[in-house]
Short mmCIF file of C-alpha atoms in Angstrom, two decimals:
data_model
loop_
_atom_site.label_atom_id
_atom_site.label_comp_id
_atom_site.label_asym_id
_atom_site.label_seq_id
_atom_site.Cartn_x
_atom_site.Cartn_y
_atom_site.Cartn_z
CA MET W 1 -3.19 -20.02 -1.15
CA ASN W 2 -4.34 -17.56 -3.82
CA LEU W 3 -1.67 -15.39 -5.43
CA ARG W 4 -2.50 -12.42 -7.69
CA LEU W 5 -0.26 -10.04 -9.59
CA PHE W 6 -1.45 -6.48 -10.18
CA PRO W 7 0.88 -4.84 -12.73
CA LYS W 8 1.14 -1.04 -12.57
CA LYS W 9 0.69 -0.86 -16.36
CA GLU W 10 -2.78 -2.45 -16.02
CA THR W 11 -4.13 0.04 -13.46
CA THR W 12 -6.45 2.80 -14.63
CA ALA W 13 -6.49 6.35 -13.36
CA SER W 14 -9.28 8.12 -11.49
CA VAL W 15 -9.26 11.77 -10.54
CA TRP W 16 -8.96 12.89 -6.92
CA ASN W 17 -8.82 16.55 -5.82
CA GLY W 18 -4.98 16.66 -5.94
CA GLY W 19 -4.17 14.56 -9.02
CA LEU W 20 -4.72 11.00 -10.23
CA THR W 21 -5.12 7.75 -8.31
CA TYR W 22 -4.50 4.23 -9.60
CA GLU W 23 -6.33 1.49 -7.72
CA TYR W 24 -4.51 -1.84 -7.55
CA MET W 25 -6.70 -3.80 -5.20
CA ILE W 26 -9.78 -3.44 -3.08
CA TYR W 27 -10.72 -6.17 -0.59
CA PRO W 28 -13.05 -7.89 -0.63
CA GLU W 29 -13.49 -7.73 -4.40
CA THR W 30 -17.22 -7.04 -3.94
CA ALA W 31 -16.45 -3.87 -1.95
CA SER W 32 -16.79 -0.39 -3.38
CA TYR W 33 -14.46 2.57 -2.93
CA SER W 34 -17.38 5.03 -3.10
CA ASP W 35 -19.44 3.03 -0.57
CA ARG W 36 -16.45 2.90 1.82
CA ASP W 37 -17.24 -0.73 2.66
CA PHE W 38 -13.81 -2.23 1.97
CA LEU W 39 -11.50 -3.89 4.50
CA PHE W 40 -8.46 -2.51 2.68
CA ARG W 41 -7.51 -0.73 -0.51
CA ILE W 42 -4.14 -0.34 -2.21
CA SER W 43 -3.50 2.47 -4.65
CA SER W 44 -0.83 4.77 -5.96
CA ALA W 45 -1.50 8.44 -6.56
CA THR W 46 0.08 11.41 -8.20
CA ILE W 47 0.10 14.59 -6.15
CA GLU W 48 -0.14 17.37 -8.71
CA GLU W 49 -1.62 20.26 -6.73
CA VAL W 50 0.37 22.14 -4.08
CA PRO W 51 -0.92 22.40 -1.44
CA SER W 52 -3.18 19.38 -1.70
CA ALA W 53 -5.74 18.24 0.92
CA PHE W 54 -6.09 14.45 1.26
CA THR W 55 -9.49 12.83 0.99
CA LYS W 56 -10.91 11.81 4.38
CA PHE W 57 -12.09 8.27 5.11
CA LYS W 58 -13.81 7.79 8.47
CA GLY W 59 -13.03 4.39 10.00
CA TYR W 60 -9.74 3.76 8.19
CA HIS W 61 -6.06 3.86 9.05
CA ARG W 62 -3.71 4.94 6.27
CA TYR W 63 -0.14 4.05 5.34
CA LEU W 64 1.52 6.34 2.81
CA VAL W 65 4.96 6.08 1.22
CA MET W 66 6.41 8.64 -1.19
CA LEU W 67 7.99 6.78 -4.11
CA ASP W 68 9.94 9.58 -5.81
CA ASN W 69 10.35 12.49 -3.44
CA SER W 70 10.34 13.69 0.14
CA LEU W 71 7.00 14.89 1.50
CA PRO W 72 6.48 18.04 3.54
CA ILE W 73 3.10 17.39 5.13
CA GLU W 74 0.78 18.81 7.76
CA ILE W 75 -1.29 16.34 9.80
CA ASN W 76 -3.83 18.00 12.13
CA LYS W 77 -1.83 21.24 11.91
CA GLU W 78 1.46 19.50 12.86
CA LYS W 79 4.14 19.99 10.20
CA LYS W 80 6.54 17.15 9.36
CA VAL W 81 8.82 16.13 6.51
CA TYR W 82 9.05 12.50 5.45
CA GLU W 83 11.83 11.24 3.20
CA LYS W 84 11.43 9.07 0.11
CA TYR W 85 10.38 5.51 1.16
CA GLU W 86 9.68 6.56 4.76
CA ILE W 87 6.38 5.08 5.95
CA ILE W 88 3.80 7.61 7.12
CA GLU W 89 0.91 6.38 9.31
CA PHE W 90 -2.18 8.40 10.15
CA ASN W 91 -5.91 8.15 10.72
CA SER W 92 -7.77 8.62 7.43
CA ASP W 93 -10.13 11.05 9.16
CA ASP W 94 -7.23 13.40 10.03
CA GLU W 95 -6.76 16.79 8.37
CA VAL W 96 -3.85 16.09 5.99
CA THR W 97 -2.28 18.54 3.55
CA SER W 98 0.78 17.83 1.40
CA TYR W 99 3.16 20.50 0.15
CA THR W 100 4.98 18.82 -2.73
CA LYS W 101 4.33 17.08 -6.01
CA GLY W 102 5.13 13.40 -6.41
CA ILE W 103 3.94 9.79 -6.56
CA ASP W 104 2.85 7.81 -3.51
CA PHE W 105 1.87 4.32 -2.38
CA ASN W 106 -1.32 4.36 -0.33
CA TRP W 107 -2.74 1.53 1.81
CA MET W 108 -6.03 2.19 3.59
CA VAL W 109 -7.00 -0.41 6.20
CA SER W 110 -10.30 -0.60 8.06
CA GLU W 111 -10.04 0.09 11.78
CA LYS W 112 -11.86 -3.27 12.20
CA ILE W 113 -8.60 -5.05 11.31
CA ALA W 114 -6.14 -5.46 14.18
CA ASN W 115 -2.40 -4.84 13.85
CA PRO W 116 -1.73 -4.27 10.15
CA LYS W 117 2.00 -4.05 9.48
CA LEU W 118 3.94 -2.35 6.68
CA THR W 119 7.71 -2.30 6.31
CA ILE W 120 10.32 -1.94 3.60
CA THR W 121 12.53 -4.99 3.34
CA ASP W 122 14.79 -7.07 1.16
CA ARG W 123 15.31 -9.66 3.90
CA ASN W 124 13.85 -13.12 3.43
CA GLN W 125 10.62 -13.71 5.31
CA ASN W 126 8.73 -16.68 6.68
CA CYS W 127 5.13 -15.74 7.15
CA ASN W 128 1.74 -17.32 7.79
CA ALA W 129 -0.41 -14.18 7.71
CA GLN W 130 -3.84 -14.33 6.11
CA ILE W 131 -2.96 -11.52 3.65
CA ILE W 132 0.56 -10.72 2.40
CA LEU W 133 1.18 -7.70 0.16
CA LEU W 134 4.40 -7.15 -1.78
CA PHE W 135 4.85 -3.86 -3.67
CA SER W 136 7.99 -3.58 -5.81
CA LEU W 137 9.96 -0.35 -5.60
CA GLN W 138 12.02 -1.33 -8.65
CA THR W 139 12.29 -4.28 -11.02
CA THR W 140 12.63 -7.31 -8.78
CA VAL W 141 12.24 -11.06 -8.47
CA ILE W 142 10.22 -12.36 -5.54
CA LYS W 143 10.31 -16.08 -4.83
CA ILE W 144 7.27 -17.48 -3.05
CA ASN W 145 8.07 -20.98 -1.76
CA GLU W 146 10.90 -21.08 -4.35
CA LYS W 147 8.64 -20.14 -7.31
CA PRO W 148 9.87 -16.88 -8.94
CA TYR W 149 7.61 -13.95 -9.81
CA TYR W 150 9.01 -11.10 -11.91
CA LEU W 151 7.78 -7.64 -10.99
CA GLU W 152 8.38 -4.28 -12.63
CA ALA W 153 8.63 -1.13 -10.53
CA TYR W 154 5.35 -0.39 -8.72
CA ASP W 155 3.74 -3.80 -9.37
CA LEU W 156 1.77 -5.42 -6.54
CA LEU W 157 1.82 -9.11 -5.64
CA ALA W 158 -0.98 -10.10 -3.22
CA ILE W 159 -1.22 -13.44 -1.41
CA GLU W 160 -4.46 -14.57 0.20
CA ASN W 161 -3.52 -17.29 2.66
CA GLN W 162 -6.85 -18.32 4.22
CA LYS W 163 -5.40 -21.53 5.69
CA LYS W 164 -2.48 -19.55 7.18
CA GLU W 165 0.13 -21.87 5.67
CA ASN W 166 3.79 -21.02 6.26
CA ILE W 167 5.11 -19.13 3.22
CA THR W 168 8.78 -18.46 2.46
CA ILE W 169 9.50 -15.20 0.63
CA HIS W 170 12.84 -14.24 -0.97
CA PHE W 171 13.46 -10.74 -2.35
CA SER W 172 16.05 -9.69 -4.94
CA ASN W 173 15.48 -5.99 -4.10
CA GLU W 174 13.72 -3.88 -1.49
CA CYS W 175 9.91 -4.03 -1.51
CA LEU W 176 7.07 -2.75 0.61
CA TYR W 177 5.93 -5.73 2.68
CA GLY W 178 2.48 -5.56 4.24
CA ILE W 179 0.74 -8.20 6.32
CA LEU W 180 -2.67 -8.68 7.85
CA GLU W 181 -2.64 -11.51 10.37
CA SER W 182 -6.38 -12.05 10.20
CA LEU W 183 -9.44 -10.36 8.73
#
């Protein structure tokens, strides 16, 4: 089991057409965002332009969560409003336009990966997935097999579990909880 902490304060900003994006993790590590050869990528972005068209990524599924605001959005000309912390799922090749400013969590997953799952939880979990992603929504303590990890708001804790060992996870506060059963 390989566990890595990605603190928000250590991410660096890149410009996208609607604001700034902060990449936490790209997998595998040898992959490149610009080459679009990654299996998944986790980032957080500021939406500073209204309206703002999202960047398209052919071959990827996207999970988006607004961290500070609701999100009026148009996906393929269908208008919806998502509340703070509500999980939005769409194809990364869709026409997506947002109509508010704010900060989001963004998880792009290759369509080659079957059944990715993302939820918000503070309930204890037993999991043997190959990849486990824990994104803190506020300062929190996450215990992995009884060992505590202290996270500030918007930190990411990633667990690579190649042997698919059973892992016990305890949360002190709500977190985004993502799993990939196999890559």
